[in-house]
mmCIF file of C-alpha atoms in Angstrom:
data_model
loop_
_atom_site.group_PDB
_atom_site.id
_atom_site.type_symbol
_atom_site.label_atom_id
_atom_site.label_comp_id
_atom_site.label_asym_id
_atom_site.label_seq_id
_atom_site.Cartn_x
_atom_site.Cartn_y
_atom_site.Cartn_z
ATOM 1 C CA MET J 1 127.504 112.056 146.194
ATOM 2 C CA CYS J 2 124.283 110.431 145.035
ATOM 3 C CA SER J 3 123.285 107.158 146.477
ATOM 4 C CA ALA J 4 123.053 103.848 143.848
ATOM 5 C CA GLU J 5 119.466 104.236 144.628
ATOM 6 C CA SER J 6 118.724 107.885 144.337
ATOM 7 C CA THR J 7 118.710 107.914 140.472
ATOM 8 C CA ILE J 8 116.036 105.622 139.859
ATOM 9 C CA SER J 9 114.007 106.849 142.910
ATOM 10 C CA LYS J 10 113.701 110.470 142.505
ATOM 11 C CA LYS J 11 109.906 109.790 141.407
ATOM 12 C CA SER J 12 108.679 107.553 144.120
ATOM 13 C CA SER J 13 105.055 107.829 142.603
ATOM 14 C CA ASP J 14 104.789 106.388 139.561
ATOM 15 C CA THR J 15 102.293 108.122 137.334
ATOM 16 C CA ALA J 16 101.373 104.746 135.742
ATOM 17 C CA LYS J 17 99.368 102.194 137.381
ATOM 18 C CA LEU J 18 101.963 99.638 138.240
ATOM 19 C CA GLY J 19 101.102 96.140 137.589
ATOM 20 C CA PRO J 20 102.629 92.896 138.481
ATOM 21 C CA VAL J 21 105.669 93.235 135.972
ATOM 22 C CA GLY J 22 106.095 96.950 136.356
ATOM 23 C CA SER J 23 106.415 96.202 139.994
ATOM 24 C CA PHE J 24 108.619 93.798 139.690
ATOM 25 C CA ILE J 25 111.341 95.967 137.363
ATOM 26 C CA THR J 26 110.677 98.573 139.310
ATOM 27 C CA HIS J 27 111.722 96.989 142.663
ATOM 28 C CA HIS J 28 114.543 94.887 140.662
ATOM 29 C CA TYR J 29 115.823 96.605 138.051
ATOM 30 C CA ARG J 30 118.098 99.225 139.714
ATOM 31 C CA HIS J 31 121.730 99.337 138.076
ATOM 32 C CA PHE J 32 123.367 99.448 134.701
ATOM 33 C CA ASN J 33 120.946 98.698 132.087
ATOM 34 C CA ALA J 34 117.987 97.650 133.930
ATOM 35 C CA ALA J 35 117.940 101.175 135.377
ATOM 36 C CA ALA J 36 118.112 102.552 131.938
ATOM 37 C CA LEU J 37 115.258 100.850 131.247
ATOM 38 C CA ILE J 38 113.456 102.133 134.268
ATOM 39 C CA ASP J 39 114.216 105.529 133.854
ATOM 40 C CA ALA J 40 113.328 105.620 130.364
ATOM 41 C CA ALA J 41 109.796 104.066 131.002
ATOM 42 C CA ARG J 42 109.492 106.996 133.794
ATOM 43 C CA ALA J 43 109.975 109.491 131.820
ATOM 44 C CA TYR J 44 108.103 107.796 128.971
ATOM 45 C CA ASP J 45 105.020 108.150 131.434
ATOM 46 C CA ASP J 46 106.242 111.770 132.502
ATOM 47 C CA PHE J 47 106.400 112.786 128.769
ATOM 48 C CA LEU J 48 102.807 111.636 128.088
ATOM 49 C CA ALA J 49 101.531 113.141 131.408
ATOM 50 C CA ASP J 50 102.749 116.299 130.686
ATOM 51 C CA GLY J 51 100.998 116.614 126.970
ATOM 52 C CA GLY J 52 103.671 115.148 124.913
ATOM 53 C CA LYS J 53 103.285 112.976 122.045
ATOM 54 C CA MET J 54 105.455 109.910 121.547
ATOM 55 C CA MET J 55 106.804 108.705 117.693
ATOM 56 C CA ILE J 56 107.950 104.821 117.837
ATOM 57 C CA THR J 57 109.983 103.611 115.328
ATOM 58 C CA LEU J 58 110.380 100.293 114.676
ATOM 59 C CA ALA J 59 113.857 98.602 113.026
ATOM 60 C CA GLY J 60 114.659 94.504 112.601
ATOM 61 C CA ALA J 61 112.221 92.237 112.806
ATOM 62 C CA MET J 62 110.179 93.124 115.379
ATOM 63 C CA SER J 63 106.883 92.575 113.671
ATOM 64 C CA THR J 64 108.052 88.826 113.390
ATOM 65 C CA ALA J 65 109.056 88.847 117.253
ATOM 66 C CA GLU J 66 105.410 89.329 117.634
ATOM 67 C CA LEU J 67 105.641 92.766 119.239
ATOM 68 C CA GLY J 68 102.086 93.403 118.608
ATOM 69 C CA LEU J 69 101.104 91.472 121.267
ATOM 70 C CA SER J 70 102.271 94.468 123.572
ATOM 71 C CA LEU J 71 102.445 97.543 120.768
ATOM 72 C CA ALA J 72 98.869 96.967 120.100
ATOM 73 C CA GLU J 73 97.680 97.609 123.122
ATOM 74 C CA MET J 74 99.972 100.813 123.403
ATOM 75 C CA ILE J 75 98.343 102.393 120.096
ATOM 76 C CA ARG J 76 94.783 101.552 121.698
ATOM 77 C CA ARG J 77 95.739 103.184 124.967
ATOM 78 C CA ASP J 78 96.692 106.437 122.999
ATOM 79 C CA LYS J 79 100.598 106.037 124.020
ATOM 80 C CA VAL J 80 101.359 105.943 120.600
ATOM 81 C CA HIS J 81 100.913 109.023 118.249
ATOM 82 C CA LEU J 82 103.147 108.320 115.459
ATOM 83 C CA ILE J 83 104.824 105.211 113.877
ATOM 84 C CA VAL J 84 107.963 104.694 111.939
ATOM 85 C CA CYS J 85 109.087 101.317 110.551
ATOM 86 C CA THR J 86 110.723 99.705 107.778
ATOM 87 C CA GLY J 87 109.063 98.129 104.994
ATOM 88 C CA ALA J 88 109.776 94.678 106.541
ATOM 89 C CA ASN J 89 107.962 95.368 109.865
ATOM 90 C CA LEU J 90 105.185 96.864 108.184
ATOM 91 C CA GLU J 91 104.295 93.698 105.962
ATOM 92 C CA GLU J 92 105.559 91.125 108.529
ATOM 93 C CA ASP J 93 102.956 92.122 111.180
ATOM 94 C CA ILE J 94 100.327 91.451 108.109
ATOM 95 C CA PHE J 95 101.987 88.069 107.162
ATOM 96 C CA ASN J 96 101.774 87.084 110.896
ATOM 97 C CA LEU J 97 98.039 87.855 110.926
ATOM 98 C CA VAL J 98 97.132 85.597 108.407
ATOM 99 C CA ALA J 99 99.685 82.692 108.421
ATOM 100 C CA HIS J 100 100.575 82.108 111.948
ATOM 101 C CA ASP J 101 99.918 78.601 111.999
ATOM 102 C CA PHE J 102 102.283 78.052 109.344
ATOM 103 C CA TYR J 103 105.395 79.500 110.797
ATOM 104 C CA GLU J 104 107.703 77.357 112.337
ATOM 105 C CA ARG J 105 110.085 78.148 114.844
ATOM 106 C CA VAL J 106 113.975 76.695 114.741
ATOM 107 C CA PRO J 107 115.055 76.910 118.595
ATOM 108 C CA ASN J 108 118.699 75.231 117.184
ATOM 109 C CA TYR J 109 118.966 77.453 114.602
ATOM 110 C CA ARG J 110 122.630 78.203 114.961
ATOM 111 C CA ASP J 111 123.483 74.814 114.651
ATOM 112 C CA LEU J 112 122.263 74.644 110.972
ATOM 113 C CA THR J 113 124.318 73.595 108.418
ATOM 114 C CA PRO J 114 124.444 75.103 104.773
ATOM 115 C CA GLN J 115 122.623 72.014 103.690
ATOM 116 C CA ASP J 116 119.655 72.485 106.349
ATOM 117 C CA GLU J 117 119.285 76.144 105.355
ATOM 118 C CA ALA J 118 118.852 74.956 101.656
ATOM 119 C CA GLU J 119 116.549 72.209 102.536
ATOM 120 C CA LEU J 120 114.120 74.994 104.369
ATOM 121 C CA LEU J 121 114.596 76.944 101.258
ATOM 122 C CA ALA J 122 113.371 74.345 99.292
ATOM 123 C CA ARG J 123 110.496 74.498 101.611
ATOM 124 C CA HIS J 124 109.780 78.146 101.034
ATOM 125 C CA MET J 125 110.591 78.802 104.798
ATOM 126 C CA ASN J 126 112.314 81.733 104.750
ATOM 127 C CA ARG J 127 114.185 81.891 107.959
ATOM 128 C CA VAL J 128 114.728 84.935 110.680
ATOM 129 C CA THR J 129 116.765 84.238 113.432
ATOM 130 C CA ASP J 130 114.729 81.498 114.939
ATOM 131 C CA THR J 131 111.521 81.639 113.043
ATOM 132 C CA CYS J 132 110.591 80.513 109.230
ATOM 133 C CA ILE J 133 108.156 82.560 107.483
ATOM 134 C CA PRO J 134 105.850 80.834 105.032
ATOM 135 C CA GLU J 135 106.279 81.976 101.559
ATOM 136 C CA MET J 136 103.227 80.608 99.924
ATOM 137 C CA GLU J 137 101.053 80.931 102.912
ATOM 138 C CA ALA J 138 101.952 84.335 103.750
ATOM 139 C CA MET J 139 104.188 86.180 101.382
ATOM 140 C CA ARG J 140 102.398 85.377 98.069
ATOM 141 C CA ARG J 141 98.947 85.655 99.560
ATOM 142 C CA ILE J 142 99.576 89.266 100.747
ATOM 143 C CA GLU J 143 101.098 89.664 97.224
ATOM 144 C CA LYS J 144 97.808 88.836 95.524
ATOM 145 C CA ALA J 145 95.839 91.054 97.457
ATOM 146 C CA MET J 146 98.524 94.129 97.031
ATOM 147 C CA LEU J 147 98.335 93.615 93.194
ATOM 148 C CA GLN J 148 94.537 94.103 92.939
ATOM 149 C CA VAL J 149 94.993 97.418 95.174
ATOM 150 C CA TRP J 150 98.161 98.181 93.543
ATOM 151 C CA ALA J 151 96.927 97.550 89.419
ATOM 152 C CA ALA J 152 93.541 99.426 90.363
ATOM 153 C CA ALA J 153 95.196 102.500 91.834
ATOM 154 C CA ASP J 154 97.377 102.493 88.926
ATOM 155 C CA ALA J 155 94.415 102.557 86.563
ATOM 156 C CA LYS J 156 92.887 105.339 87.848
ATOM 157 C CA GLY J 157 96.101 107.516 88.309
ATOM 158 C CA GLU J 158 96.127 107.715 91.863
ATOM 159 C CA ARG J 159 98.990 107.042 94.003
ATOM 160 C CA TYR J 160 99.511 105.819 97.725
ATOM 161 C CA PHE J 161 101.746 105.327 100.443
ATOM 162 C CA PRO J 162 102.901 101.714 101.207
ATOM 163 C CA HIS J 163 101.016 101.716 104.707
ATOM 164 C CA GLU J 164 97.965 103.464 103.089
ATOM 165 C CA PHE J 165 97.773 100.445 100.364
ATOM 166 C CA PHE J 166 98.262 98.136 103.340
ATOM 167 C CA ARG J 167 95.150 99.868 104.963
ATOM 168 C CA GLN J 168 92.862 99.560 102.113
ATOM 169 C CA ILE J 169 93.468 95.226 102.066
ATOM 170 C CA LEU J 170 93.106 95.655 105.618
ATOM 171 C CA ALA J 171 89.789 97.569 105.184
ATOM 172 C CA ALA J 172 87.983 95.605 102.425
ATOM 173 C CA GLY J 173 87.770 92.472 104.939
ATOM 174 C CA ASP J 174 88.472 89.876 102.518
ATOM 175 C CA LEU J 175 91.248 88.892 104.631
ATOM 176 C CA ALA J 176 89.610 88.832 107.775
ATOM 177 C CA PRO J 177 88.624 84.922 107.518
ATOM 178 C CA SER J 178 92.265 84.035 107.050
ATOM 179 C CA TYR J 179 93.097 85.512 110.524
ATOM 180 C CA GLN J 180 94.900 83.034 112.424
ATOM 181 C CA ILE J 181 96.127 85.369 115.182
ATOM 182 C CA ASP J 182 93.900 87.319 117.658
ATOM 183 C CA PRO J 183 93.224 90.705 115.916
ATOM 184 C CA LYS J 184 94.022 92.673 119.042
ATOM 185 C CA ASP J 185 97.318 91.308 118.631
ATOM 186 C CA SER J 186 98.143 92.803 115.120
ATOM 187 C CA TRP J 187 99.580 96.374 115.670
ATOM 188 C CA MET J 188 98.660 97.104 112.292
ATOM 189 C CA LEU J 189 95.127 96.845 112.672
ATOM 190 C CA ALA J 190 95.261 98.544 116.166
ATOM 191 C CA ALA J 191 97.031 101.621 114.049
ATOM 192 C CA MET J 192 94.449 101.308 111.378
ATOM 193 C CA GLU J 193 91.589 101.465 114.029
ATOM 194 C CA LYS J 194 93.153 104.401 115.795
ATOM 195 C CA ASN J 195 93.967 106.066 112.424
ATOM 196 C CA VAL J 196 97.671 106.357 113.514
ATOM 197 C CA PRO J 197 99.932 108.222 111.182
ATOM 198 C CA MET J 198 102.660 106.032 109.594
ATOM 199 C CA VAL J 199 106.193 106.768 107.827
ATOM 200 C CA VAL J 200 107.470 103.660 106.368
ATOM 201 C CA PRO J 201 111.043 104.991 104.590
ATOM 202 C CA GLY J 202 113.117 102.450 102.547
ATOM 203 C CA TRP J 203 110.010 100.613 101.657
ATOM 204 C CA GLU J 204 111.549 99.144 98.607
ATOM 205 C CA ASP J 205 113.771 97.503 100.660
ATOM 206 C CA SER J 206 111.139 94.608 101.637
ATOM 207 C CA THR J 207 109.749 91.701 100.028
ATOM 208 C CA LEU J 208 106.347 93.777 98.970
ATOM 209 C CA GLY J 209 108.998 96.190 97.573
ATOM 210 C CA ASN J 210 110.529 93.434 95.385
ATOM 211 C CA MET J 211 107.197 92.146 94.397
ATOM 212 C CA TYR J 212 106.014 95.970 93.229
ATOM 213 C CA ALA J 213 109.498 96.248 91.159
ATOM 214 C CA ALA J 214 108.133 92.794 89.431
ATOM 215 C CA ALA J 215 104.708 94.023 88.980
ATOM 216 C CA VAL J 216 106.215 97.170 87.341
ATOM 217 C CA LEU J 217 108.603 95.217 84.885
ATOM 218 C CA ARG J 218 105.991 92.900 83.962
ATOM 219 C CA GLY J 219 103.518 95.762 82.835
ATOM 220 C CA GLU J 220 101.158 95.293 85.346
ATOM 221 C CA VAL J 221 101.423 98.574 87.096
ATOM 222 C CA LYS J 222 102.404 101.037 84.603
ATOM 223 C CA ASN J 223 103.672 103.829 86.800
ATOM 224 C CA VAL J 224 106.424 102.906 89.049
ATOM 225 C CA HIS J 225 105.234 106.178 91.154
ATOM 226 C CA THR J 226 101.644 104.774 91.848
ATOM 227 C CA VAL J 227 103.296 103.543 95.247
ATOM 228 C CA ARG J 228 104.519 107.129 96.875
ATOM 229 C CA THR J 229 107.926 107.549 97.620
ATOM 230 C CA GLY J 230 110.590 108.270 100.607
ATOM 231 C CA ILE J 231 110.753 111.891 99.925
ATOM 232 C CA GLU J 232 107.237 112.489 99.877
ATOM 233 C CA TYR J 233 107.353 110.768 103.186
ATOM 234 C CA MET J 234 109.826 113.564 104.665
ATOM 235 C CA THR J 235 107.600 116.125 103.308
ATOM 236 C CA TRP J 236 104.619 115.069 105.554
ATOM 237 C CA LEU J 237 106.431 114.415 107.972
ATOM 238 C CA ALA J 238 107.890 117.746 108.034
ATOM 239 C CA ASP J 239 104.510 119.212 107.677
ATOM 240 C CA HIS J 240 103.203 116.717 110.472
ATOM 241 C CA TYR J 241 106.110 117.698 112.932
ATOM 242 C CA THR J 242 105.686 121.113 112.412
ATOM 243 C CA GLN J 243 101.991 121.254 113.331
ATOM 244 C CA THR J 244 102.083 118.808 115.988
ATOM 245 C CA THR J 245 104.670 120.894 117.806
ATOM 246 C CA LYS J 246 103.196 123.968 117.542
ATOM 247 C CA GLN J 247 100.527 122.345 120.626
ATOM 248 C CA ASN J 248 102.295 119.457 121.942
ATOM 249 C CA PRO J 249 106.228 118.383 122.320
ATOM 250 C CA LEU J 250 107.113 115.155 120.273
ATOM 251 C CA GLY J 251 109.136 112.618 121.590
ATOM 252 C CA MET J 252 110.943 109.705 119.991
ATOM 253 C CA PHE J 253 111.070 105.967 121.039
ATOM 254 C CA GLN J 254 113.677 104.017 118.824
ATOM 255 C CA ILE J 255 113.428 100.435 118.905
ATOM 256 C CA GLY J 256 116.446 99.102 117.267
ATOM 257 C CA GLY J 257 118.647 101.444 114.486
ATOM 258 C CA GLY J 258 118.718 101.801 111.024
ATOM 259 C CA ILE J 259 116.890 103.902 108.355
ATOM 260 C CA ALA J 260 113.455 103.519 110.791
ATOM 261 C CA GLY J 261 115.224 105.858 113.430
ATOM 262 C CA ASP J 262 117.785 107.862 111.229
ATOM 263 C CA PHE J 263 114.937 108.959 108.873
ATOM 264 C CA PRO J 264 112.482 110.713 111.026
ATOM 265 C CA ILE J 265 115.025 111.872 113.382
ATOM 266 C CA CYS J 266 116.743 114.265 110.807
ATOM 267 C CA VAL J 267 113.189 116.079 109.910
ATOM 268 C CA VAL J 268 114.223 118.679 112.524
ATOM 269 C CA PRO J 269 117.615 119.645 111.445
ATOM 270 C CA MET J 270 116.310 119.844 108.085
ATOM 271 C CA LEU J 271 113.362 122.140 109.261
ATOM 272 C CA HIS J 272 115.864 124.097 110.729
ATOM 273 C CA GLN J 273 119.159 124.156 108.369
ATOM 274 C CA ASP J 274 117.409 123.998 104.934
ATOM 275 C CA MET J 275 114.194 125.257 105.501
ATOM 276 C CA GLU J 276 115.499 127.710 108.196
ATOM 277 C CA ARG J 277 112.233 127.658 110.180
ATOM 278 C CA THR J 278 114.095 128.085 113.208
ATOM 279 C CA ASP J 279 111.068 128.386 115.583
ATOM 280 C CA VAL J 280 110.755 124.587 115.457
ATOM 281 C CA PRO J 281 111.099 122.907 118.545
ATOM 282 C CA LEU J 282 113.688 120.144 118.834
ATOM 283 C CA TRP J 283 112.610 116.729 120.057
ATOM 284 C CA GLY J 284 111.307 116.507 123.432
ATOM 285 C CA TYR J 285 112.029 112.877 124.313
ATOM 286 C CA PHE J 286 114.460 110.466 123.048
ATOM 287 C CA CYS J 287 115.212 106.661 123.976
ATOM 288 C CA GLN J 288 117.056 104.164 122.138
ATOM 289 C CA ILE J 289 116.790 100.468 122.293
ATOM 290 C CA SER J 290 120.105 98.960 120.754
ATOM 291 C CA ASP J 291 122.577 96.664 121.008
ATOM 292 C CA SER J 292 125.111 98.086 118.511
ATOM 293 C CA THR J 293 128.485 98.666 119.294
ATOM 294 C CA THR J 294 129.075 102.211 120.584
ATOM 295 C CA SER J 295 132.036 103.284 117.900
ATOM 296 C CA TYR J 296 133.082 102.836 114.538
ATOM 297 C CA GLY J 297 130.990 105.186 113.093
ATOM 298 C CA SER J 298 127.867 103.532 113.518
ATOM 299 C CA TYR J 299 124.772 105.616 113.544
ATOM 300 C CA SER J 300 123.201 102.765 115.312
ATOM 301 C CA GLY J 301 125.369 102.770 117.772
ATOM 302 C CA ALA J 302 126.046 106.547 118.630
ATOM 303 C CA ILE J 303 125.107 107.866 122.192
ATOM 304 C CA PRO J 304 122.391 110.051 122.271
ATOM 305 C CA ASN J 305 124.728 113.451 122.874
ATOM 306 C CA GLU J 306 126.215 112.913 119.426
ATOM 307 C CA LYS J 307 122.522 114.081 118.237
ATOM 308 C CA ILE J 308 123.270 117.109 119.790
ATOM 309 C CA THR J 309 125.921 118.198 117.284
ATOM 310 C CA TRP J 310 123.605 117.784 114.460
ATOM 311 C CA GLY J 311 120.578 119.938 115.591
ATOM 312 C CA LYS J 312 118.820 116.743 116.444
ATOM 313 C CA LEU J 313 118.538 117.094 120.238
ATOM 314 C CA GLY J 314 119.234 119.491 122.991
ATOM 315 C CA VAL J 315 121.389 119.569 125.868
ATOM 316 C CA ASP J 316 118.136 119.458 128.525
ATOM 317 C CA THR J 317 116.428 116.910 126.005
ATOM 318 C CA PRO J 318 115.677 113.583 128.352
ATOM 319 C CA LYS J 319 117.640 111.209 126.396
ATOM 320 C CA PHE J 320 117.984 107.156 127.445
ATOM 321 C CA ILE J 321 120.028 104.486 125.626
ATOM 322 C CA ILE J 322 119.402 100.764 126.695
ATOM 323 C CA GLU J 323 122.200 98.620 125.334
ATOM 324 C CA SER J 324 120.326 95.619 125.350
ATOM 325 C CA ASP J 325 117.956 93.427 123.169
ATOM 326 C CA ALA J 326 114.551 95.342 121.993
ATOM 327 C CA THR J 327 112.753 91.822 122.071
ATOM 328 C CA ILE J 328 113.657 92.082 125.644
ATOM 329 C CA VAL J 329 113.303 95.427 126.525
ATOM 330 C CA ALA J 330 110.296 97.136 124.628
ATOM 331 C CA PRO J 331 107.505 94.466 126.166
ATOM 332 C CA LEU J 332 108.843 95.324 129.410
ATOM 333 C CA ILE J 333 108.555 99.031 128.839
ATOM 334 C CA PHE J 334 105.424 98.651 127.046
ATOM 335 C CA ALA J 335 103.934 96.456 130.185
ATOM 336 C CA TYR J 336 105.155 99.094 132.454
ATOM 337 C CA LEU J 337 103.306 101.804 130.808
ATOM 338 C CA LEU J 338 100.244 99.967 130.334
ATOM 339 C CA GLY J 339 99.907 98.600 134.088
ATOM 340 C CA TRP J 340 100.348 95.080 133.314
#
């Protein structure tokens, strides 16, 4: 019979150089979801040490939660090699970059009445849980910059992915005087500087996606396909996965659920079952942070073993699920890996 401590103490010498946070959680996080956090962090570190590459997926509102405070450094330290995110996370990191001082926190958001919410709307303050994003200072400022690059590409008959348009406006430098946070805390800037590839499935379901649709309706963008599509992202990902895994296994660290995770994990069964490329390896590591109920047909709540039946993970793939709040768990795992 295994002792209670043996499961999380199989590796007494962590590859990561532990800082105060890492030392604290290693000592205190011994059971249940806390132990799963440590197991997943150690396995992530071991996976990289053995030559693996890691994909991180971002669901929910992790950018508005300012995950860039730790994720940006993970990117700079070469602990992230591919990012898949929702359109909301793509844009909200930039909203925060240029309009942070105008954001408002509403700690008593649970007590708001419908009238309180209507008053926020009248002030153009769009609420995400306890945080209000200022429409005029954030969304409309970025809309103006994006309209310029969309229209310019459209006029030339050029097409780019959503993240490539964002990188164009960042690289131009016109927004730099408006930065209201330290640029080192923007994960989008870090990903651009390190040239980390990105995939943004379902980008149409975002604020900028709606603005792009409006631009098409107004005739400012003539070709609706000036922004490249999700199917094109999948074909790009198929080639990227195939080429990467010829040299290095690719792992998946999933923050939240939804399309950010469901879309990229399917590249493996697609390659195997639809392209009949049976020599392509399965994902080499899998971890999901989720508070979704493990029941009721929820993909976000499905335990990792269910993914074996879909040809996404193998019997021996290191698999972890941490049933907790990603805004708490992800920074702790990143702190462990960064030696903080």
